[in-house]
Amino acid sequence: MKKKLLSVLLASAMVISLAACGGGDDKGNDTPANNDNQQVENNTPDDTNTPDDTSTPDDTNTPDDGNGESEGLAYTGEITFMHYSTSEESEGNGGSDAFRRAIANWEAANPGVTLNQEVLANADFKTQIATYANADSLPDVFMLQGMNAASWASQGLILDLTDAINNSPYASNYNYDRMTPFTVDGKYYAFPALTGLTCTVVVYDAQMWADAGFDSFPKTWAEVESAVEYFEGQGVDTIAFGNGGQWQMNSDFISCLGYQYTGTEWFDHIMAGDGQAAFTDEAFVAALTETQRLFHDTQIFNSDFNAVTNEDAREYFIAGEAAAFIGGNWDFSYIKASVDADKYANLKVAVLPQVADGAHVANYQNIGMGYGVAINAKVAEDPDKLAACLDLAREITGPDFAVYVGENYAEQGFYKADFDMSAFDQVTVDFYNFNYNDNIATEIYDSYVDGSVWGTLNADMQAMCNGEMDPATVAANAQASYEAFLGN
């Protein structure tokens, strides 16, 4: 397995983080687990924003009619498809909205194929897809989280998509930097899906902070702490955060704050499994120690942070019960779509504040595409069905998706599409620059290595922030899980 990890090339890992965030809303299942042929509603504008792509796939697969729709699939039958873009999540979430629209468009273009979708909220999706993998019963097509790529590839569960990606008619416009989480031994195992945006952003109400005496969000945690007394006097929390699902402390906090202590090379070595970094290293333990201090020893965050989800916490912010909120890009999209005009005008974004004792303090933010569309290896037994599954994966991550999400949300997918930023308001432009121009991009921890490691760390960090475990023990447990994984 160490050799498998080494295949996640460090040279590639140094580019923009392609990571995965826990991402998405932990609410609102569209379907029960075994619902047959659930249809996705098209709750987006009409197809006038669909690109007129004139490139064509190779003749052995699906000719393109010049309108972004594939036709002539030899396969007629069922395809099972599992993802987590629920209708609830698509409300304000550009990636989810565009993804659901692209799926609906593909269905309309291929009436001979019955697409049986299992659509679960993010937390439920992660549990169910792992259950399917353990039973070797993965859906035909499904969303693959980067941290599972190496393990599932080594077990022969997922199809090698290297040739399909390289030979795609859209390949010249693919952003291959975003392939890193899905690359094992130099081979690609998924089409990166949804959008490449931050997993850690501070969203704040500029007027509330101006009233507290700050022209912008504080640069240091010491300044944040100095504002607590004021906000307590106003009856609001300083920052809202939700870690009820456990992954939020990883994706949305420690995997960004940690770089202020470790720098970027530490996690490069963790990904590589080369023995040059460990979770018990002093720098990482220091990051855990500061995390515990901030959440347990101060009153910065809502007292129920370990009991509520990030959806609950962002509602605190939307309702004015907190002056700021820490979450991911999906949360910011939802907040934008939910607040009233006055609060919208005061929406600002910032990176995590700087720690006092970090050796590598900088404007770090973790960004990337942590999920991709993968195909069950068993599908290769039926060439016609495989061609249809490949067509689905290609089209829902290609220009139809990319142009729509760019023109409507100012977000970027795997396929690089041009769009006019002048059409967007300042709030949207500021968030675009936050993601793509203003800050140092880092990897998201749980896009790499293995879910067993993060399961241990995430549960222990929840206990740690409750004051029930010390950081050194948390680090030791994570290292034990990591070593067990490397030994597999």
Tab-separated table of C-alpha atoms in Angstrom:
chain	number	residue	atom	x	y	z
A	1	MET	CA	0.000	0.000	0.000
A	2	LYS	CA	2.961	2.291	0.574
A	3	LYS	CA	3.754	1.918	-3.103
A	4	LYS	CA	0.182	2.818	-3.893
A	5	LEU	CA	0.496	5.986	-1.881
A	6	LEU	CA	3.737	6.879	-3.563
A	7	SER	CA	1.849	6.945	-6.816
A	8	VAL	CA	0.074	10.121	-5.713
A	9	LEU	CA	2.907	12.050	-7.223
A	10	LEU	CA	4.375	14.791	-5.105
A	11	ALA	CA	4.984	16.875	-8.167
A	12	SER	CA	1.277	16.850	-8.852
A	13	ALA	CA	0.399	17.331	-5.234
A	14	MET	CA	2.170	20.679	-5.152
A	15	VAL	CA	-0.320	22.215	-7.550
A	16	ILE	CA	-3.727	23.597	-6.592
A	17	SER	CA	-5.381	21.278	-4.110
A	18	LEU	CA	-7.695	18.866	-5.771
A	19	ALA	CA	-9.118	17.731	-2.631
A	20	ALA	CA	-12.361	16.657	-1.487
A	21	CYS	CA	-13.936	18.192	1.464
A	22	GLY	CA	-16.650	16.472	3.194
A	23	GLY	CA	-18.713	18.860	1.162
A	24	GLY	CA	-22.384	19.137	0.715
A	25	ASP	CA	-25.390	19.290	2.956
A	26	ASP	CA	-26.032	16.568	5.497
A	27	LYS	CA	-29.768	16.734	5.004
A	28	GLY	CA	-32.590	15.863	2.696
A	29	ASN	CA	-32.381	12.435	1.084
A	30	ASP	CA	-34.000	12.499	-2.328
A	31	THR	CA	-34.621	8.775	-2.354
A	32	PRO	CA	-34.592	5.736	-0.128
A	33	ALA	CA	-31.614	3.481	-0.639
A	34	ASN	CA	-33.307	1.160	-3.117
A	35	ASN	CA	-35.595	3.514	-4.995
A	36	ASP	CA	-35.853	2.497	-8.640
A	37	ASN	CA	-35.490	5.108	-11.363
A	38	GLN	CA	-35.741	8.247	-9.255
A	39	GLN	CA	-35.992	11.187	-11.594
A	40	VAL	CA	-34.176	14.429	-10.854
A	41	GLU	CA	-36.245	17.525	-11.295
A	42	ASN	CA	-34.765	20.206	-13.519
A	43	ASN	CA	-35.010	23.282	-11.328
A	44	THR	CA	-32.654	25.419	-13.385
A	45	PRO	CA	-33.061	27.775	-16.337
A	46	ASP	CA	-33.553	26.308	-19.802
A	47	ASP	CA	-30.789	25.021	-22.029
A	48	THR	CA	-29.877	28.417	-23.452
A	49	ASN	CA	-26.716	28.333	-21.365
A	50	THR	CA	-25.639	24.917	-22.602
A	51	PRO	CA	-22.464	25.207	-24.690
A	52	ASP	CA	-22.660	24.480	-28.391
A	53	ASP	CA	-19.788	22.033	-28.383
A	54	THR	CA	-18.733	21.094	-31.876
A	55	SER	CA	-16.126	18.515	-30.886
A	56	THR	CA	-17.172	14.880	-31.250
A	57	PRO	CA	-16.387	11.715	-29.328
A	58	ASP	CA	-14.793	8.830	-31.167
A	59	ASP	CA	-17.169	6.807	-33.349
A	60	THR	CA	-17.044	3.731	-31.157
A	61	ASN	CA	-18.801	5.539	-28.351
A	62	THR	CA	-21.378	8.302	-28.689
A	63	PRO	CA	-21.502	10.721	-31.593
A	64	ASP	CA	-22.285	14.293	-30.665
A	65	ASP	CA	-25.079	16.086	-32.455
A	66	GLY	CA	-23.433	19.486	-32.151
A	67	ASN	CA	-25.752	20.578	-29.359
A	68	GLY	CA	-23.931	19.085	-26.414
A	69	GLU	CA	-26.180	15.982	-26.454
A	70	SER	CA	-24.956	12.466	-27.126
A	71	GLU	CA	-26.959	10.086	-29.282
A	72	GLY	CA	-26.663	6.676	-30.798
A	73	LEU	CA	-25.783	4.711	-27.660
A	74	ALA	CA	-25.852	0.990	-28.416
A	75	TYR	CA	-26.855	0.194	-24.852
A	76	THR	CA	-30.498	0.161	-23.839
A	77	GLY	CA	-31.132	-0.819	-20.271
A	78	GLU	CA	-30.499	0.301	-16.724
A	79	ILE	CA	-27.569	2.144	-15.157
A	80	THR	CA	-27.384	2.558	-11.403
A	81	PHE	CA	-25.946	5.906	-10.352
A	82	MET	CA	-25.279	7.081	-6.791
A	83	HIS	CA	-24.445	10.636	-5.739
A	84	TYR	CA	-25.230	13.166	-3.025
A	85	SER	CA	-26.539	16.187	-4.953
A	86	THR	CA	-29.948	16.248	-3.329
A	87	SER	CA	-32.573	18.782	-4.325
A	88	GLU	CA	-32.068	20.483	-0.956
A	89	GLU	CA	-28.341	20.805	-1.520
A	90	SER	CA	-28.856	22.295	-4.966
A	91	GLU	CA	-30.655	25.278	-3.442
A	92	GLY	CA	-27.931	27.872	-3.785
A	93	ASN	CA	-25.128	25.370	-4.335
A	94	GLY	CA	-23.829	26.058	-7.814
A	95	GLY	CA	-21.975	22.782	-8.260
A	96	SER	CA	-24.930	20.697	-7.149
A	97	ASP	CA	-27.405	22.711	-9.196
A	98	ALA	CA	-25.296	22.385	-12.354
A	99	PHE	CA	-24.618	18.703	-11.689
A	100	ARG	CA	-28.308	17.851	-11.356
A	101	ARG	CA	-29.066	19.846	-14.485
A	102	ALA	CA	-26.360	18.028	-16.469
A	103	ILE	CA	-27.729	14.667	-15.296
A	104	ALA	CA	-31.251	15.626	-16.368
A	105	ASN	CA	-29.964	16.760	-19.757
A	106	TRP	CA	-28.147	13.456	-20.259
A	107	GLU	CA	-31.278	11.523	-19.386
A	108	ALA	CA	-33.307	13.528	-21.881
A	109	ALA	CA	-30.719	12.897	-24.588
A	110	ASN	CA	-30.658	9.148	-23.919
A	111	PRO	CA	-34.242	7.915	-23.530
A	112	GLY	CA	-33.174	4.331	-24.180
A	113	VAL	CA	-31.237	4.243	-20.907
A	114	THR	CA	-32.990	4.058	-17.560
A	115	LEU	CA	-30.886	5.916	-14.989
A	116	ASN	CA	-31.698	4.550	-11.545
A	117	GLN	CA	-30.403	7.196	-9.163
A	118	GLU	CA	-29.748	6.720	-5.476
A	119	VAL	CA	-29.401	10.244	-4.100
A	120	LEU	CA	-28.464	10.522	-0.442
A	121	ALA	CA	-27.430	13.432	1.737
A	122	ASN	CA	-23.674	13.697	2.061
A	123	ALA	CA	-23.205	12.006	5.433
A	124	ASP	CA	-25.553	9.156	4.510
A	125	PHE	CA	-23.874	8.841	1.129
A	126	LYS	CA	-20.437	8.321	2.685
A	127	THR	CA	-21.749	5.569	4.946
A	128	GLN	CA	-23.737	3.801	2.230
A	129	ILE	CA	-21.056	3.898	-0.470
A	130	ALA	CA	-18.547	2.396	1.977
A	131	THR	CA	-21.042	-0.375	2.764
A	132	TYR	CA	-21.421	-1.106	-0.936
A	133	ALA	CA	-17.648	-1.168	-1.421
A	134	ASN	CA	-17.159	-3.561	1.475
A	135	ALA	CA	-19.734	-5.877	-0.086
A	136	ASP	CA	-18.262	-5.500	-3.592
A	137	SER	CA	-21.625	-4.209	-4.768
A	138	LEU	CA	-20.886	-0.646	-5.869
A	139	PRO	CA	-23.336	1.041	-8.252
A	140	ASP	CA	-22.442	1.135	-11.941
A	141	VAL	CA	-21.512	4.821	-11.664
A	142	PHE	CA	-20.937	6.699	-8.425
A	143	MET	CA	-19.180	9.577	-6.737
A	144	LEU	CA	-15.711	8.561	-5.545
A	145	GLN	CA	-14.087	10.467	-2.699
A	146	GLY	CA	-10.365	10.963	-3.213
A	147	MET	CA	-9.384	9.323	0.059
A	148	ASN	CA	-10.872	6.017	-1.165
A	149	ALA	CA	-9.214	5.969	-4.580
A	150	ALA	CA	-6.007	4.100	-3.686
A	151	SER	CA	-7.716	1.429	-1.590
A	152	TRP	CA	-10.564	0.741	-3.983
A	153	ALA	CA	-8.243	0.725	-7.000
A	154	SER	CA	-5.930	-1.788	-5.290
A	155	GLN	CA	-8.949	-3.995	-4.573
A	156	GLY	CA	-10.038	-3.892	-8.201
A	157	LEU	CA	-13.357	-2.240	-7.353
A	158	ILE	CA	-13.090	0.750	-9.685
A	159	LEU	CA	-12.300	1.030	-13.361
A	160	ASP	CA	-9.097	2.538	-14.702
A	161	LEU	CA	-10.332	5.562	-16.672
A	162	THR	CA	-6.973	6.818	-17.920
A	163	ASP	CA	-7.628	6.188	-21.611
A	164	ALA	CA	-11.225	7.366	-21.402
A	165	ILE	CA	-10.123	10.675	-19.903
A	166	ASN	CA	-7.110	11.206	-22.154
A	167	ASN	CA	-9.089	10.302	-25.279
A	168	SER	CA	-12.180	12.299	-24.401
A	169	PRO	CA	-13.175	14.884	-27.030
A	170	TYR	CA	-13.043	17.384	-24.183
A	171	ALA	CA	-9.534	16.442	-23.034
A	172	SER	CA	-7.862	19.564	-24.420
A	173	ASN	CA	-9.969	21.638	-22.029
A	174	TYR	CA	-9.537	19.453	-18.956
A	175	ASN	CA	-7.721	20.883	-15.954
A	176	TYR	CA	-5.518	17.886	-15.194
A	177	ASP	CA	-4.255	19.518	-12.004
A	178	ARG	CA	-7.553	18.414	-10.499
A	179	MET	CA	-6.822	14.732	-11.127
A	180	THR	CA	-4.462	14.352	-8.163
A	181	PRO	CA	-6.880	12.803	-5.625
A	182	PHE	CA	-7.956	10.201	-8.185
A	183	THR	CA	-4.482	9.252	-9.450
A	184	VAL	CA	-3.016	5.902	-8.399
A	185	ASP	CA	0.221	4.586	-9.915
A	186	GLY	CA	-0.104	7.217	-12.616
A	187	LYS	CA	-3.594	6.037	-13.604
A	188	TYR	CA	-6.836	7.987	-13.360
A	189	TYR	CA	-9.874	6.496	-11.626
A	190	ALA	CA	-12.486	9.264	-11.815
A	191	PHE	CA	-13.636	12.304	-13.760
A	192	PRO	CA	-13.316	15.146	-11.199
A	193	ALA	CA	-16.822	16.365	-10.438
A	194	LEU	CA	-18.602	19.432	-9.135
A	195	THR	CA	-16.386	22.494	-8.590
A	196	GLY	CA	-12.902	23.276	-7.318
A	197	LEU	CA	-13.526	25.616	-4.421
A	198	THR	CA	-12.388	26.096	-0.865
A	199	CYS	CA	-13.308	23.809	2.013
A	200	THR	CA	-12.396	26.461	4.588
A	201	VAL	CA	-13.785	29.957	4.401
A	202	VAL	CA	-14.728	32.466	7.082
A	203	VAL	CA	-17.991	34.140	6.078
A	204	TYR	CA	-18.714	37.235	8.128
A	205	ASP	CA	-21.120	40.128	8.455
A	206	ALA	CA	-18.961	43.207	7.858
A	207	GLN	CA	-21.395	45.539	9.634
A	208	MET	CA	-21.454	43.412	12.772
A	209	TRP	CA	-17.656	43.437	12.903
A	210	ALA	CA	-17.519	47.167	12.146
A	211	ASP	CA	-19.824	47.726	15.108
A	212	ALA	CA	-17.350	45.700	17.170
A	213	GLY	CA	-14.519	47.999	16.059
A	214	PHE	CA	-13.012	46.003	13.164
A	215	ASP	CA	-12.662	47.339	9.626
A	216	SER	CA	-12.356	43.740	8.356
A	217	PHE	CA	-12.261	40.274	9.824
A	218	PRO	CA	-9.414	39.909	12.361
A	219	LYS	CA	-6.086	38.636	11.080
A	220	THR	CA	-5.185	36.781	14.276
A	221	TRP	CA	-7.008	34.548	16.737
A	222	ALA	CA	-5.964	36.923	19.533
A	223	GLU	CA	-7.985	39.675	17.847
A	224	VAL	CA	-10.932	37.329	17.449
A	225	GLU	CA	-10.796	36.543	21.162
A	226	SER	CA	-10.787	40.256	21.939
A	227	ALA	CA	-14.157	40.586	20.216
A	228	VAL	CA	-15.858	37.821	22.206
A	229	GLU	CA	-16.894	40.071	25.101
A	230	TYR	CA	-18.546	42.553	22.745
A	231	PHE	CA	-20.538	39.918	20.878
A	232	GLU	CA	-21.550	38.169	24.092
A	233	GLY	CA	-22.928	41.505	25.188
A	234	GLN	CA	-24.962	41.605	21.989
A	235	GLY	CA	-26.308	38.124	22.678
A	236	VAL	CA	-24.615	36.517	19.678
A	237	ASP	CA	-21.776	34.066	19.128
A	238	THR	CA	-18.552	35.337	17.642
A	239	ILE	CA	-18.193	32.450	15.154
A	240	ALA	CA	-20.635	29.653	14.343
A	241	PHE	CA	-19.285	26.186	13.587
A	242	GLY	CA	-20.854	22.743	13.317
A	243	ASN	CA	-18.939	19.491	13.870
A	244	GLY	CA	-21.856	17.165	14.454
A	245	GLY	CA	-20.797	15.036	11.492
A	246	GLN	CA	-17.166	14.894	12.751
A	247	TRP	CA	-15.663	15.467	9.289
A	248	GLN	CA	-16.145	19.231	9.535
A	249	MET	CA	-13.284	19.682	12.020
A	250	ASN	CA	-11.057	17.935	9.498
A	251	SER	CA	-12.169	19.338	6.141
A	252	ASP	CA	-13.205	22.795	7.294
A	253	PHE	CA	-10.665	23.549	10.010
A	254	ILE	CA	-7.594	21.495	10.935
A	255	SER	CA	-6.658	20.720	7.315
A	256	CYS	CA	-6.291	24.454	6.799
A	257	LEU	CA	-5.028	25.651	10.175
A	258	GLY	CA	-2.568	22.754	10.333
A	259	TYR	CA	-0.417	24.205	7.557
A	260	GLN	CA	0.379	27.219	9.730
A	261	TYR	CA	2.293	24.804	11.954
A	262	THR	CA	3.587	22.157	9.556
A	263	GLY	CA	4.070	23.999	6.282
A	264	THR	CA	3.114	22.168	3.089
A	265	GLU	CA	5.873	19.540	2.901
A	266	TRP	CA	4.629	17.671	5.972
A	267	PHE	CA	1.398	16.593	4.300
A	268	ASP	CA	3.236	15.817	1.053
A	269	HIS	CA	5.167	13.207	3.046
A	270	ILE	CA	1.993	11.932	4.733
A	271	MET	CA	0.445	11.412	1.287
A	272	ALA	CA	3.572	9.694	0.012
A	273	GLY	CA	3.851	7.370	3.018
A	274	ASP	CA	7.628	7.713	2.821
A	275	GLY	CA	8.279	7.695	6.575
A	276	GLN	CA	9.412	11.321	6.683
A	277	ALA	CA	6.317	12.615	8.464
A	278	ALA	CA	4.051	11.336	11.222
A	279	PHE	CA	0.893	12.518	12.945
A	280	THR	CA	2.882	12.466	16.167
A	281	ASP	CA	5.300	15.108	14.878
A	282	GLU	CA	5.574	18.070	17.214
A	283	ALA	CA	4.209	20.524	14.640
A	284	PHE	CA	1.003	18.564	14.064
A	285	VAL	CA	0.464	18.002	17.771
A	286	ALA	CA	0.817	21.776	18.181
A	287	ALA	CA	-1.921	22.273	15.582
A	288	LEU	CA	-4.184	19.913	17.513
A	289	THR	CA	-3.344	21.714	20.750
A	290	GLU	CA	-4.332	25.086	19.319
A	291	THR	CA	-7.521	23.601	17.907
A	292	GLN	CA	-8.451	22.261	21.331
A	293	ARG	CA	-7.675	25.625	22.935
A	294	LEU	CA	-9.816	27.556	20.478
A	295	PHE	CA	-12.826	25.290	20.763
A	296	HIS	CA	-12.627	24.220	24.411
A	297	ASP	CA	-10.852	26.983	26.292
A	298	THR	CA	-12.328	30.101	24.689
A	299	GLN	CA	-15.879	31.231	24.061
A	300	ILE	CA	-15.307	32.027	20.391
A	301	PHE	CA	-17.647	29.340	19.064
A	302	ASN	CA	-21.227	28.350	19.750
A	303	SER	CA	-21.287	26.041	22.758
A	304	ASP	CA	-23.090	23.287	20.836
A	305	PHE	CA	-20.538	23.152	17.987
A	306	ASN	CA	-19.941	19.417	18.482
A	307	ALA	CA	-23.650	18.601	18.467
A	308	VAL	CA	-24.878	20.551	15.434
A	309	THR	CA	-24.085	20.183	11.753
A	310	ASN	CA	-22.552	22.872	9.589
A	311	GLU	CA	-26.050	23.417	8.152
A	312	ASP	CA	-27.316	24.238	11.647
A	313	ALA	CA	-24.365	26.515	12.320
A	314	ARG	CA	-24.782	28.460	9.108
A	315	GLU	CA	-28.430	29.024	10.022
A	316	TYR	CA	-27.148	30.677	13.216
A	317	PHE	CA	-25.192	33.060	11.020
A	318	ILE	CA	-28.043	33.651	8.565
A	319	ALA	CA	-30.360	34.478	11.476
A	320	GLY	CA	-27.879	36.971	12.932
A	321	GLU	CA	-27.125	34.772	15.935
A	322	ALA	CA	-23.420	34.694	15.071
A	323	ALA	CA	-21.160	37.350	13.598
A	324	ALA	CA	-19.229	34.890	11.436
A	325	PHE	CA	-19.334	31.305	10.245
A	326	ILE	CA	-16.642	28.804	9.199
A	327	GLY	CA	-17.555	26.232	6.571
A	328	GLY	CA	-16.968	25.331	2.933
A	329	ASN	CA	-17.847	26.735	-0.455
A	330	TRP	CA	-21.194	24.920	-0.432
A	331	ASP	CA	-22.139	26.803	2.723
A	332	PHE	CA	-21.220	30.155	1.230
A	333	SER	CA	-23.337	29.412	-1.834
A	334	TYR	CA	-26.292	28.587	0.382
A	335	ILE	CA	-25.794	31.671	2.547
A	336	LYS	CA	-25.707	33.925	-0.525
A	337	ALA	CA	-28.997	32.482	-1.699
A	338	SER	CA	-30.664	32.683	1.714
A	339	VAL	CA	-29.915	36.043	3.328
A	340	ASP	CA	-31.928	39.218	2.835
A	341	ALA	CA	-30.659	42.139	0.758
A	342	ASP	CA	-29.203	44.064	3.694
A	343	LYS	CA	-27.204	41.123	5.005
A	344	TYR	CA	-26.143	40.189	1.473
A	345	ALA	CA	-24.597	43.636	1.051
A	346	ASN	CA	-22.506	43.025	4.176
A	347	LEU	CA	-21.284	39.526	3.273
A	348	LYS	CA	-17.503	39.212	3.236
A	349	VAL	CA	-15.078	36.278	3.221
A	350	ALA	CA	-11.712	35.761	4.884
A	351	VAL	CA	-9.114	33.073	5.507
A	352	LEU	CA	-8.642	31.503	8.918
A	353	PRO	CA	-6.944	33.890	11.345
A	354	GLN	CA	-3.278	33.398	12.065
A	355	VAL	CA	-2.056	31.474	15.088
A	356	ALA	CA	0.419	32.988	17.512
A	357	ASP	CA	2.900	30.109	17.559
A	358	GLY	CA	2.889	28.832	13.981
A	359	ALA	CA	6.159	28.544	12.088
A	360	HIS	CA	4.546	28.826	8.638
A	361	VAL	CA	1.842	31.462	9.023
A	362	ALA	CA	0.339	32.526	5.685
A	363	ASN	CA	-2.984	33.051	3.942
A	364	TYR	CA	-3.617	29.350	3.528
A	365	GLN	CA	-6.867	27.958	2.220
A	366	ASN	CA	-7.590	24.367	1.217
A	367	ILE	CA	-9.205	24.082	-2.163
A	368	GLY	CA	-10.012	21.422	-4.687
A	369	MET	CA	-12.286	18.827	-6.196
A	370	GLY	CA	-12.452	15.960	-3.761
A	371	TYR	CA	-15.116	13.914	-5.535
A	372	GLY	CA	-15.079	12.389	-8.977
A	373	VAL	CA	-17.396	10.266	-11.109
A	374	ALA	CA	-16.097	6.694	-11.053
A	375	ILE	CA	-17.278	3.444	-12.644
A	376	ASN	CA	-17.594	-0.004	-11.096
A	377	ALA	CA	-14.944	-2.280	-12.596
A	378	LYS	CA	-17.583	-4.955	-13.251
A	379	VAL	CA	-19.244	-2.730	-15.864
A	380	ALA	CA	-16.361	-3.549	-18.236
A	381	GLU	CA	-17.924	-6.986	-18.726
A	382	ASP	CA	-20.572	-5.350	-20.969
A	383	PRO	CA	-18.878	-3.116	-23.588
A	384	ASP	CA	-22.094	-1.376	-24.617
A	385	LYS	CA	-23.054	-0.621	-21.036
A	386	LEU	CA	-19.504	0.568	-20.363
A	387	ALA	CA	-19.717	2.976	-23.319
A	388	ALA	CA	-22.945	4.387	-21.888
A	389	CYS	CA	-21.459	4.772	-18.396
A	390	LEU	CA	-18.400	6.507	-19.807
A	391	ASP	CA	-20.636	8.826	-21.799
A	392	LEU	CA	-22.586	9.705	-18.659
A	393	ALA	CA	-19.418	10.384	-16.654
A	394	ARG	CA	-17.925	12.497	-19.434
A	395	GLU	CA	-21.013	14.572	-20.144
A	396	ILE	CA	-21.960	15.451	-16.552
A	397	THR	CA	-18.417	16.702	-15.871
A	398	GLY	CA	-17.872	18.330	-19.275
A	399	PRO	CA	-18.872	21.547	-21.045
A	400	ASP	CA	-22.598	21.307	-20.297
A	401	PHE	CA	-21.791	21.406	-16.590
A	402	ALA	CA	-18.828	23.790	-16.802
A	403	VAL	CA	-20.372	26.537	-18.890
A	404	TYR	CA	-23.555	26.585	-16.830
A	405	VAL	CA	-21.801	26.675	-13.456
A	406	GLY	CA	-19.410	29.350	-14.716
A	407	GLU	CA	-22.028	31.622	-16.256
A	408	ASN	CA	-24.458	31.265	-13.376
A	409	TYR	CA	-22.211	30.894	-10.316
A	410	ALA	CA	-18.671	31.988	-11.283
A	411	GLU	CA	-17.267	28.572	-10.394
A	412	GLN	CA	-14.879	26.247	-12.213
A	413	GLY	CA	-15.137	22.534	-12.877
A	414	PHE	CA	-12.836	19.899	-14.394
A	415	TYR	CA	-13.568	21.202	-17.880
A	416	LYS	CA	-12.186	24.720	-18.291
A	417	ALA	CA	-14.874	27.076	-19.578
A	418	ASP	CA	-14.582	30.809	-20.170
A	419	PHE	CA	-17.199	33.118	-18.710
A	420	ASP	CA	-17.625	36.842	-18.186
A	421	MET	CA	-16.912	37.892	-14.584
A	422	SER	CA	-18.298	41.377	-15.242
A	423	ALA	CA	-21.781	39.911	-15.039
A	424	PHE	CA	-21.417	39.214	-11.296
A	425	ASP	CA	-21.828	41.399	-8.232
A	426	GLN	CA	-18.990	42.263	-5.855
A	427	VAL	CA	-19.848	39.535	-3.327
A	428	THR	CA	-19.481	36.875	-6.010
A	429	VAL	CA	-16.326	38.438	-7.456
A	430	ASP	CA	-14.731	38.594	-4.011
A	431	PHE	CA	-15.426	34.904	-3.432
A	432	TYR	CA	-14.070	34.005	-6.877
A	433	ASN	CA	-10.840	35.855	-6.105
A	434	PHE	CA	-10.689	34.238	-2.665
A	435	ASN	CA	-10.712	30.826	-4.329
A	436	TYR	CA	-8.585	31.362	-7.386
A	437	ASN	CA	-6.390	34.433	-6.966
A	438	ASP	CA	-5.801	35.788	-3.475
A	439	ASN	CA	-4.599	32.959	-1.234
A	440	ILE	CA	-2.156	30.064	-1.003
A	441	ALA	CA	-3.828	26.807	-2.044
A	442	THR	CA	-3.206	23.729	0.082
A	443	GLU	CA	-4.379	20.126	0.065
A	444	ILE	CA	-7.429	19.006	2.014
A	445	TYR	CA	-6.382	16.214	4.345
A	446	ASP	CA	-9.304	13.861	3.827
A	447	SER	CA	-8.945	13.834	0.057
A	448	TYR	CA	-5.952	11.542	0.463
A	449	VAL	CA	-4.591	8.578	2.413
A	450	ASP	CA	-7.597	6.516	3.577
A	451	GLY	CA	-10.926	6.852	5.328
A	452	SER	CA	-9.821	4.590	8.166
A	453	VAL	CA	-7.207	7.139	9.222
A	454	TRP	CA	-9.600	10.064	9.078
A	455	GLY	CA	-12.332	8.146	10.855
A	456	THR	CA	-10.008	7.708	13.809
A	457	LEU	CA	-8.771	11.297	13.791
A	458	ASN	CA	-12.207	12.833	13.306
A	459	ALA	CA	-13.827	10.963	16.183
A	460	ASP	CA	-10.895	11.711	18.479
A	461	MET	CA	-10.834	15.403	17.584
A	462	GLN	CA	-14.480	15.648	18.546
A	463	ALA	CA	-13.645	14.166	21.955
A	464	MET	CA	-10.538	16.360	22.179
A	465	CYS	CA	-12.524	19.550	21.613
A	466	ASN	CA	-14.903	18.433	24.351
A	467	GLY	CA	-11.890	18.214	26.665
A	468	GLU	CA	-12.108	14.419	26.872
A	469	MET	CA	-8.793	13.575	25.154
A	470	ASP	CA	-5.414	15.239	25.026
A	471	PRO	CA	-3.851	16.185	21.668
A	472	ALA	CA	-0.896	13.832	22.045
A	473	THR	CA	-3.221	10.842	22.422
A	474	VAL	CA	-5.261	11.969	19.435
A	475	ALA	CA	-2.073	12.181	17.373
A	476	ALA	CA	-0.863	8.765	18.552
A	477	ASN	CA	-4.162	7.120	17.630
A	478	ALA	CA	-4.122	8.709	14.190
A	479	GLN	CA	-0.557	7.543	13.647
A	480	ALA	CA	-1.476	3.986	14.655
A	481	SER	CA	-4.318	3.972	12.108
A	482	TYR	CA	-2.005	5.452	9.489
A	483	GLU	CA	0.656	2.808	10.073
A	484	ALA	CA	-1.962	0.069	9.933
A	485	PHE	CA	-3.088	1.434	6.584
A	486	LEU	CA	0.459	1.620	5.246
A	487	GLY	CA	0.982	-1.980	6.282
A	488	ASN	CA	-1.989	-3.238	4.290
